[in-house]
Amino acid sequence: QKEVEQNSGPLSVPEGAIASLNCTYSDRVSQSFFWYRQYSGKSPELIMSIYSNGDKEDGRFTAQLNKASQYVSLLIRDSQPSDSATYLCAVSVAGGFKTIFGAGTRLFVKA
Amino acid sequence: DGGITQSPKYLFRKEGQNVTLSCEQNLNHDAMYWYRQDPGQGLRLIYYSQIVNDFQKGDIAEGYSVSREKKESFPLTVTSAQKNPTAFYLCASEDRTSYEQYFGPGTRLTVT
């Protein structure tokens, strides 16, 4: 069974700090990795995609991928109270039609 | 303005009734998906469709049915055979070049 695991949290960080969210996956053939943000009662919103080892930066967000360790992370710099949400990690196999979602990590940014 | 719409936002039904959830997209995506989300859990795949007139069962298809008669539309029927239908239902379409999935706003179904 393919799995994507995340710490459920909650992860609490003060405003302005760096929030670090982690995700591990079990299927070594996974090739596409995604981070979604989900506010309470709302649908998931794609915030980052990463496909190769290393870092990918987009504004305050940095996704990091290490395929050898089967590990993907999301860093949020200068965290804001509006970043408070559940962050879902998702993994898929290129060419496949199944994306596996983790249960999500709840993030609280304290003002 | 491209996107995915789902209707209704909230739906209340009595046990034993079938109910159909609507999902429409204008992103020109071939692939579409239905997920179910329960509190504190990840998304679980119900059905997916790679192309018009084709669909495949996901991990929890029992008690659900779908159709894909048009590229833009992928409705989900929750039948009376579904034992625990109360949940948040999410429809998504996928860009097959990036494998990025984009979600509609969801339908919250409550069955009593």
PDB file of C-alpha atoms in Angstrom:
ATOM      1  CA  GLN A   1       0.000   0.000   0.000  1.00  0.00           C
ATOM      2  CA  LYS A   2       1.437   3.319  -1.055  1.00  0.00           C
ATOM      3  CA  GLU A   3       1.534   5.768   1.821  1.00  0.00           C
ATOM      4  CA  VAL A   4       2.240   9.393   2.467  1.00  0.00           C
ATOM      5  CA  GLU A   5       2.879  10.295   6.073  1.00  0.00           C
ATOM      6  CA  GLN A   6       2.762  13.661   7.774  1.00  0.00           C
ATOM      7  CA  ASN A   7       2.853  14.744  11.390  1.00  0.00           C
ATOM      8  CA  SER A   8      -0.706  15.783  12.161  1.00  0.00           C
ATOM      9  CA  GLY A   9       0.404  18.617  14.427  1.00  0.00           C
ATOM     10  CA  PRO A  10      -0.682  21.097  15.372  1.00  0.00           C
ATOM     11  CA  LEU A  11       2.528  22.920  14.612  1.00  0.00           C
ATOM     12  CA  SER A  12       2.534  26.297  16.320  1.00  0.00           C
ATOM     13  CA  VAL A  13       4.966  29.051  15.310  1.00  0.00           C
ATOM     14  CA  PRO A  14       5.099  32.768  16.153  1.00  0.00           C
ATOM     15  CA  GLU A  15       4.417  35.351  13.481  1.00  0.00           C
ATOM     16  CA  GLY A  16       7.525  36.060  11.435  1.00  0.00           C
ATOM     17  CA  ALA A  17       9.160  32.694  12.139  1.00  0.00           C
ATOM     18  CA  ILE A  18       9.926  29.895   9.686  1.00  0.00           C
ATOM     19  CA  ALA A  19       7.418  27.039   9.635  1.00  0.00           C
ATOM     20  CA  SER A  20       8.819  23.675   8.565  1.00  0.00           C
ATOM     21  CA  LEU A  21       6.414  20.977   7.393  1.00  0.00           C
ATOM     22  CA  ASN A  22       7.606  17.477   6.616  1.00  0.00           C
ATOM     23  CA  CYS A  23       6.361  14.520   4.615  1.00  0.00           C
ATOM     24  CA  THR A  24       7.667  11.038   3.900  1.00  0.00           C
ATOM     25  CA  TYR A  25       6.453   8.641   1.230  1.00  0.00           C
ATOM     26  CA  SER A  26       6.864   4.937   0.733  1.00  0.00           C
ATOM     27  CA  ASP A  27       6.703   4.392  -3.045  1.00  0.00           C
ATOM     28  CA  ARG A  28      10.165   4.780  -4.582  1.00  0.00           C
ATOM     29  CA  VAL A  29       8.779   5.258  -8.089  1.00  0.00           C
ATOM     30  CA  SER A  30       6.964   8.432  -7.067  1.00  0.00           C
ATOM     31  CA  GLN A  31       8.006  11.292  -9.306  1.00  0.00           C
ATOM     32  CA  SER A  32       5.670  14.225  -8.705  1.00  0.00           C
ATOM     33  CA  PHE A  33       5.244  15.951  -5.364  1.00  0.00           C
ATOM     34  CA  PHE A  34       2.782  18.598  -4.314  1.00  0.00           C
ATOM     35  CA  TRP A  35       1.882  20.771  -1.362  1.00  0.00           C
ATOM     36  CA  TYR A  36      -1.692  21.932  -0.899  1.00  0.00           C
ATOM     37  CA  ARG A  37      -3.056  24.399   1.631  1.00  0.00           C
ATOM     38  CA  GLN A  38      -6.536  23.781   3.028  1.00  0.00           C
ATOM     39  CA  TYR A  39      -8.317  26.327   5.177  1.00  0.00           C
ATOM     40  CA  SER A  40     -10.948  25.019   7.553  1.00  0.00           C
ATOM     41  CA  GLY A  41     -14.124  24.126   5.675  1.00  0.00           C
ATOM     42  CA  LYS A  42     -12.575  24.865   2.271  1.00  0.00           C
ATOM     43  CA  SER A  43     -11.106  22.776  -0.534  1.00  0.00           C
ATOM     44  CA  PRO A  44      -7.361  22.206  -1.023  1.00  0.00           C
ATOM     45  CA  GLU A  45      -5.421  24.838  -2.968  1.00  0.00           C
ATOM     46  CA  LEU A  46      -2.199  23.932  -4.781  1.00  0.00           C
ATOM     47  CA  ILE A  47       0.729  26.022  -3.552  1.00  0.00           C
ATOM     48  CA  MET A  48       3.854  24.161  -4.704  1.00  0.00           C
ATOM     49  CA  SER A  49       4.879  21.410  -7.092  1.00  0.00           C
ATOM     50  CA  ILE A  50       8.337  19.825  -7.170  1.00  0.00           C
ATOM     51  CA  TYR A  51       9.666  17.112  -9.447  1.00  0.00           C
ATOM     52  CA  SER A  52      13.453  16.908  -8.960  1.00  0.00           C
ATOM     53  CA  ASN A  53      15.805  16.743  -6.014  1.00  0.00           C
ATOM     54  CA  GLY A  54      16.715  20.007  -4.362  1.00  0.00           C
ATOM     55  CA  ASP A  55      14.935  23.190  -3.465  1.00  0.00           C
ATOM     56  CA  LYS A  56      12.250  25.121  -5.289  1.00  0.00           C
ATOM     57  CA  GLU A  57      11.337  28.593  -4.103  1.00  0.00           C
ATOM     58  CA  ASP A  58       8.171  30.579  -4.761  1.00  0.00           C
ATOM     59  CA  GLY A  59       7.821  33.743  -2.732  1.00  0.00           C
ATOM     60  CA  ARG A  60       7.786  32.862   0.956  1.00  0.00           C
ATOM     61  CA  PHE A  61       7.471  29.146   0.190  1.00  0.00           C
ATOM     62  CA  THR A  62      10.321  26.695  -0.419  1.00  0.00           C
ATOM     63  CA  ALA A  63       9.741  23.051  -1.258  1.00  0.00           C
ATOM     64  CA  GLN A  64      12.592  20.604  -0.691  1.00  0.00           C
ATOM     65  CA  LEU A  65      12.795  17.129  -2.189  1.00  0.00           C
ATOM     66  CA  ASN A  66      15.157  14.276  -1.353  1.00  0.00           C
ATOM     67  CA  LYS A  67      14.204  11.187  -3.349  1.00  0.00           C
ATOM     68  CA  ALA A  68      16.946   9.031  -1.821  1.00  0.00           C
ATOM     69  CA  SER A  69      15.472   9.619   1.639  1.00  0.00           C
ATOM     70  CA  GLN A  70      11.878   9.657   0.279  1.00  0.00           C
ATOM     71  CA  TYR A  71      11.326  12.965   1.978  1.00  0.00           C
ATOM     72  CA  VAL A  72       9.699  16.206   0.930  1.00  0.00           C
ATOM     73  CA  SER A  73       9.308  19.335   3.017  1.00  0.00           C
ATOM     74  CA  LEU A  74       7.754  22.778   2.827  1.00  0.00           C
ATOM     75  CA  LEU A  75       9.283  25.830   4.466  1.00  0.00           C
ATOM     76  CA  ILE A  76       7.206  28.948   5.000  1.00  0.00           C
ATOM     77  CA  ARG A  77       9.322  32.017   5.725  1.00  0.00           C
ATOM     78  CA  ASP A  78       8.008  35.062   7.602  1.00  0.00           C
ATOM     79  CA  SER A  79       4.929  33.112   8.674  1.00  0.00           C
ATOM     80  CA  GLN A  80       1.716  35.116   8.889  1.00  0.00           C
ATOM     81  CA  PRO A  81      -1.508  34.384  10.800  1.00  0.00           C
ATOM     82  CA  SER A  82      -3.144  33.965   7.371  1.00  0.00           C
ATOM     83  CA  ASP A  83      -0.876  30.940   6.812  1.00  0.00           C
ATOM     84  CA  SER A  84      -2.769  29.108   9.562  1.00  0.00           C
ATOM     85  CA  ALA A  85      -4.277  26.127   7.747  1.00  0.00           C
ATOM     86  CA  THR A  86      -3.816  22.420   7.151  1.00  0.00           C
ATOM     87  CA  TYR A  87      -1.063  21.577   4.670  1.00  0.00           C
ATOM     88  CA  LEU A  88      -1.468  18.427   2.616  1.00  0.00           C
ATOM     89  CA  CYS A  89       1.437  16.620   1.006  1.00  0.00           C
ATOM     90  CA  ALA A  90       0.601  14.692  -2.169  1.00  0.00           C
ATOM     91  CA  VAL A  91       2.643  12.248  -4.216  1.00  0.00           C
ATOM     92  CA  SER A  92       2.023  10.699  -7.612  1.00  0.00           C
ATOM     93  CA  VAL A  93       3.726   8.409 -10.076  1.00  0.00           C
ATOM     94  CA  ALA A  94       4.385  10.016 -13.441  1.00  0.00           C
ATOM     95  CA  GLY A  95       1.915   8.729 -15.991  1.00  0.00           C
ATOM     96  CA  GLY A  96      -0.312   7.231 -13.337  1.00  0.00           C
ATOM     97  CA  PHE A  97      -3.754   8.327 -12.313  1.00  0.00           C
ATOM     98  CA  LYS A  98      -3.435   8.013  -8.584  1.00  0.00           C
ATOM     99  CA  THR A  99      -2.197  10.796  -6.388  1.00  0.00           C
ATOM    100  CA  ILE A 100      -1.840   9.816  -2.755  1.00  0.00           C
ATOM    101  CA  PHE A 101      -2.569  12.524  -0.193  1.00  0.00           C
ATOM    102  CA  GLY A 102      -1.281  12.673   3.342  1.00  0.00           C
ATOM    103  CA  ALA A 103      -3.678  13.442   6.178  1.00  0.00           C
ATOM    104  CA  GLY A 104      -2.147  16.894   6.560  1.00  0.00           C
ATOM    105  CA  THR A 105      -0.335  18.958   9.169  1.00  0.00           C
ATOM    106  CA  ARG A 106      -2.259  21.695  10.981  1.00  0.00           C
ATOM    107  CA  LEU A 107      -0.256  24.904  11.253  1.00  0.00           C
ATOM    108  CA  PHE A 108      -1.043  27.727  13.673  1.00  0.00           C
ATOM    109  CA  VAL A 109       0.763  31.030  13.323  1.00  0.00           C
ATOM    110  CA  LYS A 110       0.428  33.100  16.492  1.00  0.00           C
ATOM    111  CA  ALA A 111       0.219  36.862  16.139  1.00  0.00           C
TER     112      ALA A 111
ATOM    113  CA  ASP B   1     -12.338  32.625 -15.879  1.00  0.00           C
ATOM    114  CA  GLY B   2     -11.222  28.978 -15.718  1.00  0.00           C
ATOM    115  CA  GLY B   3     -12.021  26.709 -12.852  1.00  0.00           C
ATOM    116  CA  ILE B   4     -14.024  23.920 -11.341  1.00  0.00           C
ATOM    117  CA  THR B   5     -17.495  24.311  -9.922  1.00  0.00           C
ATOM    118  CA  GLN B   6     -19.370  21.960  -7.637  1.00  0.00           C
ATOM    119  CA  SER B   7     -22.949  22.173  -6.582  1.00  0.00           C
ATOM    120  CA  PRO B   8     -24.596  22.312  -4.224  1.00  0.00           C
ATOM    121  CA  LYS B   9     -22.282  23.549  -1.476  1.00  0.00           C
ATOM    122  CA  TYR B  10     -24.351  21.857   1.232  1.00  0.00           C
ATOM    123  CA  LEU B  11     -26.703  18.917   0.765  1.00  0.00           C
ATOM    124  CA  PHE B  12     -28.953  17.222   3.268  1.00  0.00           C
ATOM    125  CA  ARG B  13     -30.628  13.896   2.565  1.00  0.00           C
ATOM    126  CA  LYS B  14     -32.531  11.204   4.385  1.00  0.00           C
ATOM    127  CA  GLU B  15     -31.072   7.739   4.648  1.00  0.00           C
ATOM    128  CA  GLY B  16     -32.089   5.503   1.748  1.00  0.00           C
ATOM    129  CA  GLN B  17     -32.133   8.256  -0.861  1.00  0.00           C
ATOM    130  CA  ASN B  18     -29.731   8.492  -3.772  1.00  0.00           C
ATOM    131  CA  VAL B  19     -28.145  11.888  -4.354  1.00  0.00           C
ATOM    132  CA  THR B  20     -26.123  13.287  -7.259  1.00  0.00           C
ATOM    133  CA  LEU B  21     -23.302  15.787  -6.812  1.00  0.00           C
ATOM    134  CA  SER B  22     -22.393  18.010  -9.724  1.00  0.00           C
ATOM    135  CA  CYS B  23     -18.855  18.792 -10.943  1.00  0.00           C
ATOM    136  CA  GLU B  24     -18.077  20.971 -13.967  1.00  0.00           C
ATOM    137  CA  GLN B  25     -14.713  22.225 -15.241  1.00  0.00           C
ATOM    138  CA  ASN B  26     -13.677  24.580 -18.024  1.00  0.00           C
ATOM    139  CA  LEU B  27      -9.940  23.966 -17.772  1.00  0.00           C
ATOM    140  CA  ASN B  28     -10.003  21.607 -20.769  1.00  0.00           C
ATOM    141  CA  HIS B  29      -8.563  18.800 -18.655  1.00  0.00           C
ATOM    142  CA  ASP B  30      -9.139  15.212 -19.730  1.00  0.00           C
ATOM    143  CA  ALA B  31      -8.642  13.687 -16.273  1.00  0.00           C
ATOM    144  CA  MET B  32     -11.114  14.225 -13.443  1.00  0.00           C
ATOM    145  CA  TYR B  33     -11.351  12.813  -9.939  1.00  0.00           C
ATOM    146  CA  TRP B  34     -13.730  12.419  -7.023  1.00  0.00           C
ATOM    147  CA  TYR B  35     -12.404  12.311  -3.471  1.00  0.00           C
ATOM    148  CA  ARG B  36     -13.988  11.967  -0.097  1.00  0.00           C
ATOM    149  CA  GLN B  37     -12.590  13.719   2.986  1.00  0.00           C
ATOM    150  CA  ASP B  38     -13.558  12.834   6.534  1.00  0.00           C
ATOM    151  CA  PRO B  39     -12.489  14.905   9.565  1.00  0.00           C
ATOM    152  CA  GLY B  40      -8.802  14.509  10.352  1.00  0.00           C
ATOM    153  CA  GLN B  41      -8.201  12.241   7.382  1.00  0.00           C
ATOM    154  CA  GLY B  42      -6.582  12.609   4.021  1.00  0.00           C
ATOM    155  CA  LEU B  43      -8.369  12.525   0.711  1.00  0.00           C
ATOM    156  CA  ARG B  44      -9.568   9.123  -0.399  1.00  0.00           C
ATOM    157  CA  LEU B  45     -10.137   8.410  -4.075  1.00  0.00           C
ATOM    158  CA  ILE B  46     -13.647   7.329  -5.053  1.00  0.00           C
ATOM    159  CA  TYR B  47     -13.541   7.324  -8.868  1.00  0.00           C
ATOM    160  CA  TYR B  48     -11.455   8.822 -11.624  1.00  0.00           C
ATOM    161  CA  SER B  49     -11.893   9.370 -15.337  1.00  0.00           C
ATOM    162  CA  GLN B  50      -9.041   9.569 -17.817  1.00  0.00           C
ATOM    163  CA  ILE B  51     -11.170  10.618 -20.739  1.00  0.00           C
ATOM    164  CA  VAL B  52     -14.770  11.002 -21.864  1.00  0.00           C
ATOM    165  CA  ASN B  53     -16.846   7.799 -21.614  1.00  0.00           C
ATOM    166  CA  ASP B  54     -14.234   6.137 -19.438  1.00  0.00           C
ATOM    167  CA  PHE B  55     -13.946   5.908 -15.659  1.00  0.00           C
ATOM    168  CA  GLN B  56     -12.216   3.691 -13.114  1.00  0.00           C
ATOM    169  CA  LYS B  57     -12.902   2.733  -9.510  1.00  0.00           C
ATOM    170  CA  GLY B  58     -10.720   4.231  -6.856  1.00  0.00           C
ATOM    171  CA  ASP B  59     -10.019   2.928  -3.383  1.00  0.00           C
ATOM    172  CA  ILE B  60     -13.511   3.402  -1.932  1.00  0.00           C
ATOM    173  CA  ALA B  61     -15.922   3.078  -4.897  1.00  0.00           C
ATOM    174  CA  GLU B  62     -18.521   0.886  -3.170  1.00  0.00           C
ATOM    175  CA  GLY B  63     -21.851   2.688  -2.911  1.00  0.00           C
ATOM    176  CA  TYR B  64     -20.933   5.325  -5.489  1.00  0.00           C
ATOM    177  CA  SER B  65     -21.412   5.662  -9.233  1.00  0.00           C
ATOM    178  CA  VAL B  66     -20.227   8.163 -11.854  1.00  0.00           C
ATOM    179  CA  SER B  67     -20.660   9.040 -15.501  1.00  0.00           C
ATOM    180  CA  ARG B  68     -18.493  10.963 -17.955  1.00  0.00           C
ATOM    181  CA  GLU B  69     -20.583  11.852 -20.971  1.00  0.00           C
ATOM    182  CA  LYS B  70     -18.908  15.217 -21.544  1.00  0.00           C
ATOM    183  CA  LYS B  71     -15.351  16.367 -21.036  1.00  0.00           C
ATOM    184  CA  GLU B  72     -16.522  19.193 -18.804  1.00  0.00           C
ATOM    185  CA  SER B  73     -18.763  17.179 -16.493  1.00  0.00           C
ATOM    186  CA  PHE B  74     -18.174  14.332 -14.017  1.00  0.00           C
ATOM    187  CA  PRO B  75     -21.190  13.871 -11.711  1.00  0.00           C
ATOM    188  CA  LEU B  76     -21.063  11.575  -8.692  1.00  0.00           C
ATOM    189  CA  THR B  77     -24.081   9.669  -7.380  1.00  0.00           C
ATOM    190  CA  VAL B  78     -24.053   8.596  -3.762  1.00  0.00           C
ATOM    191  CA  THR B  79     -26.389   5.630  -3.560  1.00  0.00           C
ATOM    192  CA  SER B  80     -28.305   4.213  -0.638  1.00  0.00           C
ATOM    193  CA  ALA B  81     -25.773   1.369  -0.604  1.00  0.00           C
ATOM    194  CA  GLN B  82     -23.086   3.693   0.749  1.00  0.00           C
ATOM    195  CA  LYS B  83     -23.021   2.866   4.460  1.00  0.00           C
ATOM    196  CA  ASN B  84     -21.603   6.108   5.796  1.00  0.00           C
ATOM    197  CA  PRO B  85     -22.155   8.847   3.184  1.00  0.00           C
ATOM    198  CA  THR B  86     -21.842  11.902   5.407  1.00  0.00           C
ATOM    199  CA  ALA B  87     -18.593  13.570   4.326  1.00  0.00           C
ATOM    200  CA  PHE B  88     -16.981  16.405   2.386  1.00  0.00           C
ATOM    201  CA  TYR B  89     -16.821  15.516  -1.325  1.00  0.00           C
ATOM    202  CA  LEU B  90     -14.181  17.050  -3.537  1.00  0.00           C
ATOM    203  CA  CYS B  91     -13.956  17.018  -7.315  1.00  0.00           C
ATOM    204  CA  ALA B  92     -10.668  17.727  -9.075  1.00  0.00           C
ATOM    205  CA  SER B  93      -9.325  17.924 -12.586  1.00  0.00           C
ATOM    206  CA  GLU B  94      -5.739  17.273 -13.555  1.00  0.00           C
ATOM    207  CA  ASP B  95      -3.284  18.889 -15.906  1.00  0.00           C
ATOM    208  CA  ARG B  96      -1.692  15.831 -17.486  1.00  0.00           C
ATOM    209  CA  THR B  97       1.520  17.696 -18.352  1.00  0.00           C
ATOM    210  CA  SER B  98       2.301  18.663 -14.748  1.00  0.00           C
ATOM    211  CA  TYR B  99       0.072  16.176 -12.886  1.00  0.00           C
ATOM    212  CA  GLU B 100      -1.189  19.096 -10.828  1.00  0.00           C
ATOM    213  CA  GLN B 101      -4.733  18.647  -9.592  1.00  0.00           C
ATOM    214  CA  TYR B 102      -7.108  21.549  -9.102  1.00  0.00           C
ATOM    215  CA  PHE B 103     -10.061  21.244  -6.796  1.00  0.00           C
ATOM    216  CA  GLY B 104     -13.585  22.556  -6.828  1.00  0.00           C
ATOM    217  CA  PRO B 105     -15.035  24.166  -3.687  1.00  0.00           C
ATOM    218  CA  GLY B 106     -16.519  20.873  -2.476  1.00  0.00           C
ATOM    219  CA  THR B 107     -19.949  19.606  -1.452  1.00  0.00           C
ATOM    220  CA  ARG B 108     -20.672  18.863   2.185  1.00  0.00           C
ATOM    221  CA  LEU B 109     -23.195  16.015   2.315  1.00  0.00           C
ATOM    222  CA  THR B 110     -25.108  15.174   5.467  1.00  0.00           C
ATOM    223  CA  VAL B 111     -27.306  12.091   5.562  1.00  0.00           C
ATOM    224  CA  THR B 112     -29.593  11.529   8.529  1.00  0.00           C
TER     225      THR B 112
END
